[in-house]
N, CA and C of each residue as an Amber inpcrd file, in Angstrom:
protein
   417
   0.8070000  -1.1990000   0.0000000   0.0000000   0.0000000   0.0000000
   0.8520000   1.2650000   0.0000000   2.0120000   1.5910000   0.7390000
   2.4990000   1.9930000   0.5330000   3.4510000   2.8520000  -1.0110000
   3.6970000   2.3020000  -1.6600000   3.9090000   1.8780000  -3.3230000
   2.8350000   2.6390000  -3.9490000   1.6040000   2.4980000  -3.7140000
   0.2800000   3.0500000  -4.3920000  -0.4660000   2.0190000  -4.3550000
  -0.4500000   1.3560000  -4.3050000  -1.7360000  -0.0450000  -3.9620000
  -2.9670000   0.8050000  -3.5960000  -4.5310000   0.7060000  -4.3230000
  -5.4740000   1.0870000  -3.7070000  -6.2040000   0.0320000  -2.4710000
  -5.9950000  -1.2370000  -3.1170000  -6.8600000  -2.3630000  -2.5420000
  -6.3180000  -3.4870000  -2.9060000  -6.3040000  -4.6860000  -1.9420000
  -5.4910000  -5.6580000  -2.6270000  -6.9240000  -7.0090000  -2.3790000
  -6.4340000  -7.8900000  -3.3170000  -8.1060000  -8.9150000  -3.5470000
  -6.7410000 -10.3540000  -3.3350000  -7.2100000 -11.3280000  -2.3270000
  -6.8090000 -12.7170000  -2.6010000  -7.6730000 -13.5570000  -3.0810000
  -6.8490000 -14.5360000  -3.3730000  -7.1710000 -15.3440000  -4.1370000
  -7.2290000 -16.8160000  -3.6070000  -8.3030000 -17.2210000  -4.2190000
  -9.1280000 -17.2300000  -4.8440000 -10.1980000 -16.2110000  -4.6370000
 -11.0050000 -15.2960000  -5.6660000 -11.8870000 -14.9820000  -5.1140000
 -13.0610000 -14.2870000  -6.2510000 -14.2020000 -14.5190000  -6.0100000
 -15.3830000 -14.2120000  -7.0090000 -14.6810000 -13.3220000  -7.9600000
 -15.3440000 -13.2650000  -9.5660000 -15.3870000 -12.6220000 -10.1430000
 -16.2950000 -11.0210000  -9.8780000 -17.3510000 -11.6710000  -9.1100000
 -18.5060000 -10.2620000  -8.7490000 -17.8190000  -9.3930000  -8.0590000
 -16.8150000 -10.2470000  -7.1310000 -16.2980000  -9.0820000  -6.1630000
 -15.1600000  -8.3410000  -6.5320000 -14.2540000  -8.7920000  -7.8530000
 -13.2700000  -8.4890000  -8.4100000 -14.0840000  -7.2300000  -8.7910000
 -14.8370000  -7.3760000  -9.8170000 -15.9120000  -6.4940000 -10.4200000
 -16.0380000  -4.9640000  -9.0910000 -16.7120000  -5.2230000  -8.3930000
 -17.2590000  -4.3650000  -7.1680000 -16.1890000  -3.7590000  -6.7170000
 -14.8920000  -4.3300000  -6.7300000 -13.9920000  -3.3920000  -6.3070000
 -13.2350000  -2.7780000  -6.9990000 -13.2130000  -2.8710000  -8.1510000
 -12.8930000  -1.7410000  -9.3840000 -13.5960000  -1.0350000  -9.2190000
 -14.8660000  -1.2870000  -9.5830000 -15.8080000  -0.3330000  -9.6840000
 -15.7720000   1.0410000  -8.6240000 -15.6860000   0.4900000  -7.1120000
 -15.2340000   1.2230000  -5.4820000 -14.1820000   1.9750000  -6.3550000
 -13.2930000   1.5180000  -6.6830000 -11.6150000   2.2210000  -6.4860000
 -12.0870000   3.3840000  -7.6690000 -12.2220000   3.0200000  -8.7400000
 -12.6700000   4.1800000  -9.8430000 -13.5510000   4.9820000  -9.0350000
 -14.8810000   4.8450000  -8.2590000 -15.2110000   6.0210000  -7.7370000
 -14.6770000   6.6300000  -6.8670000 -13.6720000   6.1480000  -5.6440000
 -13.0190000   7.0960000  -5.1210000 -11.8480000   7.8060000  -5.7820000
 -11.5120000   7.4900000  -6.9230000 -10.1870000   7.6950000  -7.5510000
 -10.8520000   9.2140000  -8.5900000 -12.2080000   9.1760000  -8.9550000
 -13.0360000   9.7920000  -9.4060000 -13.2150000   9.8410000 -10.8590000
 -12.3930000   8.4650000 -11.4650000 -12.2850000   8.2170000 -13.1400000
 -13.4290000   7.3540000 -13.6450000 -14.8550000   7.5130000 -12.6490000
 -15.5340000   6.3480000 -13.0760000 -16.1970000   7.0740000 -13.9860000
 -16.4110000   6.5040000 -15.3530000 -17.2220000   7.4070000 -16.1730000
 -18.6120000   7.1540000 -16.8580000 -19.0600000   7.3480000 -17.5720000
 -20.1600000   6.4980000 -18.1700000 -19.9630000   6.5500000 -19.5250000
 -20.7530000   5.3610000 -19.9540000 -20.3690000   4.9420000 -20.5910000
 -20.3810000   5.4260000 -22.1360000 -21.6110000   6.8480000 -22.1250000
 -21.9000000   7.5520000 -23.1960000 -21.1040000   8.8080000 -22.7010000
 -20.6070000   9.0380000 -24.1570000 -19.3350000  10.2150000 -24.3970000
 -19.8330000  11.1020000 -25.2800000 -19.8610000  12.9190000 -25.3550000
 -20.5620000  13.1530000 -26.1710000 -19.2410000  13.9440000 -26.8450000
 -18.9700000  14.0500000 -28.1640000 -18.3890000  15.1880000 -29.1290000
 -18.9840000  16.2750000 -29.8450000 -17.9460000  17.4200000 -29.4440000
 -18.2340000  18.6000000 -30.2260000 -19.3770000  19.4870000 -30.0290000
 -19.3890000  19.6140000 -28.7210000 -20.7300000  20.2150000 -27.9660000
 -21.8370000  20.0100000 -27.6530000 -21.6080000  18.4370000 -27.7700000
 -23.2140000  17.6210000 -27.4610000 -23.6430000  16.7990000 -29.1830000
 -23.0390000  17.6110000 -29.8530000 -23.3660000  17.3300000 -31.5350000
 -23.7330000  15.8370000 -31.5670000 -22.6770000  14.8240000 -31.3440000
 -22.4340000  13.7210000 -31.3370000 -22.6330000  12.8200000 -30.2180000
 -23.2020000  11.9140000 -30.0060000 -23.5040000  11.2360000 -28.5260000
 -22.9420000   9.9340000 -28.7910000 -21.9760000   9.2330000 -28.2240000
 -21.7460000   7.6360000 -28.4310000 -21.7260000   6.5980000 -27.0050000
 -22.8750000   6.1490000 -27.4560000 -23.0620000   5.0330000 -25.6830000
 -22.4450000   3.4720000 -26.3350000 -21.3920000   3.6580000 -25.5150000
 -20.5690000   2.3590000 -26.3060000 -21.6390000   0.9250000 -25.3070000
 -21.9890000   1.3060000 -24.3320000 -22.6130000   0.0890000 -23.4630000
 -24.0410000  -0.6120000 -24.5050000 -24.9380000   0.7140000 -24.6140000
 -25.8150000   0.4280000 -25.1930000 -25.1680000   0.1210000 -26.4950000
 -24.6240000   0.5470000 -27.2290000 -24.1540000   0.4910000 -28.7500000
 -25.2040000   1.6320000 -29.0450000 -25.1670000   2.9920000 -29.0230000
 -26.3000000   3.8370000 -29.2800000 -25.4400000   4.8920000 -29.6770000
 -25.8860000   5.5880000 -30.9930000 -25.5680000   6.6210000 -31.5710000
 -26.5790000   8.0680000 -31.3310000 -26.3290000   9.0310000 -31.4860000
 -27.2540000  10.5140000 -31.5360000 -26.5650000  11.6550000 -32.1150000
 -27.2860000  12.1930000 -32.8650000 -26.6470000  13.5270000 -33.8130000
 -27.3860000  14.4580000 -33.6220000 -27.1810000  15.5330000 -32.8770000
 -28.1710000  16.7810000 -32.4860000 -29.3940000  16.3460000 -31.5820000
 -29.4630000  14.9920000 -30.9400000 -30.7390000  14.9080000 -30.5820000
 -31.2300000  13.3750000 -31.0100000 -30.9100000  13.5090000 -32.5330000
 -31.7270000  12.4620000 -33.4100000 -30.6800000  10.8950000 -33.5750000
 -31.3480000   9.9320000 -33.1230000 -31.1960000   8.8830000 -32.4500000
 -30.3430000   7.8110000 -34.2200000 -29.4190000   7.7580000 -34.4460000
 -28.9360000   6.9710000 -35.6780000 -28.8450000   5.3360000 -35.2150000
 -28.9150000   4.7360000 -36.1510000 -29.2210000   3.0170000 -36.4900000
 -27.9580000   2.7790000 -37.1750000 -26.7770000   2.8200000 -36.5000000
 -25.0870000   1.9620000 -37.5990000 -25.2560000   0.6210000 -37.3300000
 -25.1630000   0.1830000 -38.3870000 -24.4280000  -1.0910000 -38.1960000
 -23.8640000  -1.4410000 -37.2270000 -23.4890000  -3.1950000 -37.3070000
 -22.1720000  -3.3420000 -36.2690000 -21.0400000  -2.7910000 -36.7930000
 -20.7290000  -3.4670000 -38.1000000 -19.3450000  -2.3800000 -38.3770000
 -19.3190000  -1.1930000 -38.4640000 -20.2410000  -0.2690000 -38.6140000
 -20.3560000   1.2030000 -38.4760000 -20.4240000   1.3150000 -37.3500000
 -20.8950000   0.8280000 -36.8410000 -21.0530000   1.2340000 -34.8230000
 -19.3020000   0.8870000 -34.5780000 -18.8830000  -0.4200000 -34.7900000
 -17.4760000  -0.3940000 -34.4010000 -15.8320000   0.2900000 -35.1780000
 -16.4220000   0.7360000 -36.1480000 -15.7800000   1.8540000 -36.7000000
 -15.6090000   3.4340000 -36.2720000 -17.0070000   3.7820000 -36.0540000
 -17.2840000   5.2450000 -35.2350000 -16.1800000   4.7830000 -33.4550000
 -16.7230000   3.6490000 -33.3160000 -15.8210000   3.2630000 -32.2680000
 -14.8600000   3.8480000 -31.8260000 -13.8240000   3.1370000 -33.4210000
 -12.3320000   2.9700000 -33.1800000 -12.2290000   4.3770000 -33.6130000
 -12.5960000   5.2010000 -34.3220000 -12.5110000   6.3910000 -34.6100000
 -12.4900000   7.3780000 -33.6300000 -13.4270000   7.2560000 -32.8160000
 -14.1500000   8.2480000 -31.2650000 -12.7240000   8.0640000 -30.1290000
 -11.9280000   6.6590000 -30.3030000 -11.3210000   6.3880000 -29.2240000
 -10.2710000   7.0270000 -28.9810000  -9.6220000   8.2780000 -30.1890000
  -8.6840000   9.3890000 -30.1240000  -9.0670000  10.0450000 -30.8780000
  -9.9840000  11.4500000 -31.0710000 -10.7480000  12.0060000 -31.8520000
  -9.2890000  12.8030000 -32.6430000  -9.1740000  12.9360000 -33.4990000
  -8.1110000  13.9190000 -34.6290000  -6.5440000  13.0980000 -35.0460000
  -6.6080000  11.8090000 -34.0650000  -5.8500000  10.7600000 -34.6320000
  -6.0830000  10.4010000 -36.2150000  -5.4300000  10.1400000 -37.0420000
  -5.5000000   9.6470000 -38.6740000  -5.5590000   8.3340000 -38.2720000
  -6.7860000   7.6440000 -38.8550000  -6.0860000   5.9550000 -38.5870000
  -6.2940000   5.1760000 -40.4260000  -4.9310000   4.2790000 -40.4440000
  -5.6340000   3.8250000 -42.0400000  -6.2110000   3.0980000 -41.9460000
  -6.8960000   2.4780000 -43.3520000  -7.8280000   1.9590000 -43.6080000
  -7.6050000   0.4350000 -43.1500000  -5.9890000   0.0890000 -43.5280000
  -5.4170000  -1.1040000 -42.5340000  -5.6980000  -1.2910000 -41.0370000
  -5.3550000  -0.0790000 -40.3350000  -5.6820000  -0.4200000 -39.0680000
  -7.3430000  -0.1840000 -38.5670000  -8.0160000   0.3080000 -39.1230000
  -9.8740000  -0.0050000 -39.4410000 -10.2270000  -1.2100000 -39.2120000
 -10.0810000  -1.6690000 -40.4220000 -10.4700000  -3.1290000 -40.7930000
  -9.9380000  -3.8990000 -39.8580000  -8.6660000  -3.9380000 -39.6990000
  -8.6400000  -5.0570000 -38.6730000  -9.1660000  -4.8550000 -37.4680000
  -9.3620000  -3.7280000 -36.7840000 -10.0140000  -3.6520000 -35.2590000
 -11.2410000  -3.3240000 -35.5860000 -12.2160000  -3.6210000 -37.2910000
 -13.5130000  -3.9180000 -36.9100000 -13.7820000  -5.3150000 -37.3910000
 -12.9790000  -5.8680000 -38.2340000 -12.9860000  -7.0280000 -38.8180000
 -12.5500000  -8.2220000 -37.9190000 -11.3480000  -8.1350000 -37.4390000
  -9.9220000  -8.8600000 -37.2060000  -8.7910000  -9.2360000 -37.8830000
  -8.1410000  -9.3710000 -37.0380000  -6.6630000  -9.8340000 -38.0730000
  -6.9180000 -10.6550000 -38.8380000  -7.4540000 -11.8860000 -38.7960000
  -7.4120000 -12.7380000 -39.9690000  -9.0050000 -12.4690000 -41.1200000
  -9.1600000 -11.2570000 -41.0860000 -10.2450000 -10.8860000 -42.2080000
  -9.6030000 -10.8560000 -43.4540000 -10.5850000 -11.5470000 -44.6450000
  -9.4390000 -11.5810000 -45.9940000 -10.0420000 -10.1490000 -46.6890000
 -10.9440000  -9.7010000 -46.2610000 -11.8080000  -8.9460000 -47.0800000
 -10.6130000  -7.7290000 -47.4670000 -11.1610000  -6.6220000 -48.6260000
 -10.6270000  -5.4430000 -49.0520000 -10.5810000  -4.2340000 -48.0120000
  -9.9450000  -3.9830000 -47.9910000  -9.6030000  -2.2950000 -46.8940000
 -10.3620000  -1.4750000 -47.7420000 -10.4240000  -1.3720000 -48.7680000
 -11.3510000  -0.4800000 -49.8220000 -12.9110000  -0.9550000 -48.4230000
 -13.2500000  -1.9880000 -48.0050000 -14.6100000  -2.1920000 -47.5450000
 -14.4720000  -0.7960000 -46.3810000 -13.4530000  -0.3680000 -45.8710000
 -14.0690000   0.7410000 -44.9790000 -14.5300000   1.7560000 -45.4630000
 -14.3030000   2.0840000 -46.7070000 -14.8820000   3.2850000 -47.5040000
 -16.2590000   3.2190000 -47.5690000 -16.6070000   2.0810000 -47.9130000
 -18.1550000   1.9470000 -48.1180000 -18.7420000   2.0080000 -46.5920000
 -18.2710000   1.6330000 -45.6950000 -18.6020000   2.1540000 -43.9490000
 -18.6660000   3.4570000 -43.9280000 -17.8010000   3.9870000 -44.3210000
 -17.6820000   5.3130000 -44.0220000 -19.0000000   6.2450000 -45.0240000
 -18.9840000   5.7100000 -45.6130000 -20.1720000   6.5870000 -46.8980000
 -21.3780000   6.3790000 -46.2740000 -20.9880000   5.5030000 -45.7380000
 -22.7140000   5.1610000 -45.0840000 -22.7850000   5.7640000 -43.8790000
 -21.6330000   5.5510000 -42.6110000 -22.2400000   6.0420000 -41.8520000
 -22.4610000   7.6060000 -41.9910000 -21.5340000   8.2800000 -42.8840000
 -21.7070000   9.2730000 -43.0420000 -22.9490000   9.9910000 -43.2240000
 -23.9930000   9.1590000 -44.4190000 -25.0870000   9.3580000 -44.7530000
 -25.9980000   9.7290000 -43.3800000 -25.6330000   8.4880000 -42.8490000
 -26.5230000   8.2830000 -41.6340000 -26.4110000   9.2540000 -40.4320000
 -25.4580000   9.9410000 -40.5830000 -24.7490000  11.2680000 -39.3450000
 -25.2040000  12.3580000 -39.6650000 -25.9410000  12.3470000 -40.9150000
 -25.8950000  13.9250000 -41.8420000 -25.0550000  14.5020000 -42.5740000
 -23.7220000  13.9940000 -42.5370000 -22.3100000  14.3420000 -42.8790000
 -22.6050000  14.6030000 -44.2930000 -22.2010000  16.0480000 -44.5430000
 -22.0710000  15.9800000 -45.9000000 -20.7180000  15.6200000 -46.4750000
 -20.6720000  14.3320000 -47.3230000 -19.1660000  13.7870000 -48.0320000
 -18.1320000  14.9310000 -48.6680000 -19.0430000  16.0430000 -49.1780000
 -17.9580000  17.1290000 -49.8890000 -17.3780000  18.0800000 -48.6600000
 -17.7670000  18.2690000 -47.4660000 -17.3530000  19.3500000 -46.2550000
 -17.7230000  18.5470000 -45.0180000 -17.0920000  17.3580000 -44.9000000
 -17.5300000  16.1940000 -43.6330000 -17.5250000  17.2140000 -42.4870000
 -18.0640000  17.0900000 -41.3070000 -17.8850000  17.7050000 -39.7390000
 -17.0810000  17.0660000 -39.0070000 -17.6710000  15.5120000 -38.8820000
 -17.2810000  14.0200000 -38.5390000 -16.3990000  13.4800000 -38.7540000
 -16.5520000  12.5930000 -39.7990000 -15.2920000  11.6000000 -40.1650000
 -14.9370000  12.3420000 -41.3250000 -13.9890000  12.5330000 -41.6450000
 -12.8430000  13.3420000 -42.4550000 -11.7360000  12.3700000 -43.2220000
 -11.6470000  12.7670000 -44.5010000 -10.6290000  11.4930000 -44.8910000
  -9.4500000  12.4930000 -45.2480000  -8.6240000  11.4620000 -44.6720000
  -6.8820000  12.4790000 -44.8070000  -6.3720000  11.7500000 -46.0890000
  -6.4150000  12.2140000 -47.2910000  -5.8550000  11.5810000 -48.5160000
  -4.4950000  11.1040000 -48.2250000  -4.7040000   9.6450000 -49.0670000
  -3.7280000   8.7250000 -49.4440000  -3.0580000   7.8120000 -47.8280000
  -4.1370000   8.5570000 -46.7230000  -3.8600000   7.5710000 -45.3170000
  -5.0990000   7.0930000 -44.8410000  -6.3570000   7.8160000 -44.6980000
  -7.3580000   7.0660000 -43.9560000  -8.3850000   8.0700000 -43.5590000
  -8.9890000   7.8400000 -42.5990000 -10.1640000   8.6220000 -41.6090000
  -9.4630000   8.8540000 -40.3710000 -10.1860000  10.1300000 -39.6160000
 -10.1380000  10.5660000 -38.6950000 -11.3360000  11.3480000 -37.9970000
 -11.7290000  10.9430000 -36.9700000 -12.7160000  11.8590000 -36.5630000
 -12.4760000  13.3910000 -35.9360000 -13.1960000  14.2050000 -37.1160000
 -12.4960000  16.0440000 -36.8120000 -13.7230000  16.5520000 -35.3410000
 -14.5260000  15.9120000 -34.7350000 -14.6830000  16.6910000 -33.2870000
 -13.7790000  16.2840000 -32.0100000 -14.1000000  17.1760000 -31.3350000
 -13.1130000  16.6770000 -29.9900000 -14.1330000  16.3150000 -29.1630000
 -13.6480000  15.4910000 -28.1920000 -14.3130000  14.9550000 -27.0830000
 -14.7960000  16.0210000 -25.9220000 -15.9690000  16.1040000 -25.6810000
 -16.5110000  16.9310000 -24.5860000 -15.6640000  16.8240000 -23.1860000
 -15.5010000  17.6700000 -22.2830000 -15.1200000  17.4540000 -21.1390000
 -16.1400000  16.9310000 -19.6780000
């Protein structure tokens, strides 16, 4: 404890209670968060628990791979990520499919965000590397 130890768990011991005491330590530590994150002044809402999207209010339907794309996108907003590293953290590593397939994710979810493709808000494509999501994360 000394060292920084918050709490120490022996073993053997429940998974529930492993659970319960993370949970304790994040709220006294005060990093417990929830699980919906909003970008760019509320614009954007992403509840990764539910899998639930919102744009101004209005409630969007992605896909799984669009839901886990906006994902990997949301998880460092103004990061570039390519189309290589996309696919595999919505696909997996051993997906044979085309990296060209995130483009067609992206057109869509775009559609589905309001995003206009010629002046995106959202997802933004950085020529000849990939997507990036252009809001920042709310505080």
């Amino acid at each position: 404890f000394r060292l920084g130890a918050e709490d120490y768990l022996v073993k053997p011991c429940s998974p529930r209670e492993l659970s319960v005491r993370v949970e304790a330590v994040l709220r006294r530590t005060g990093r417990a968060r929830s699980a919906a994150e909003s970008f760019g002044a509320g614009r954007l809402v992403i509840d990764a628990d539910a899998r639930e999207v919102s744009v101004d209010g209005r409630e969007v339907v992605p896909t799984r791979s669009e839901f886990d794309l906006l994902s990997v996108l949301s998880r460092r907003p103004g990061r570039v990520w390519s189309r290589y590293e996309l696919v595999t953290r919505i696909q997996g590593y051993d997906h044979e499919g085309c990296e060209r397939a995130v483009d067609a994710h992206v057109k869509n979810l775009r559609r589905k965000l309001g995003d206009d493709p010629k002046s995106p808000q959202f997802i933004v494509t950085v020529t000849g590397v990939g997507y990036k999501l252009a809001v920042t994360r709310d505080a």
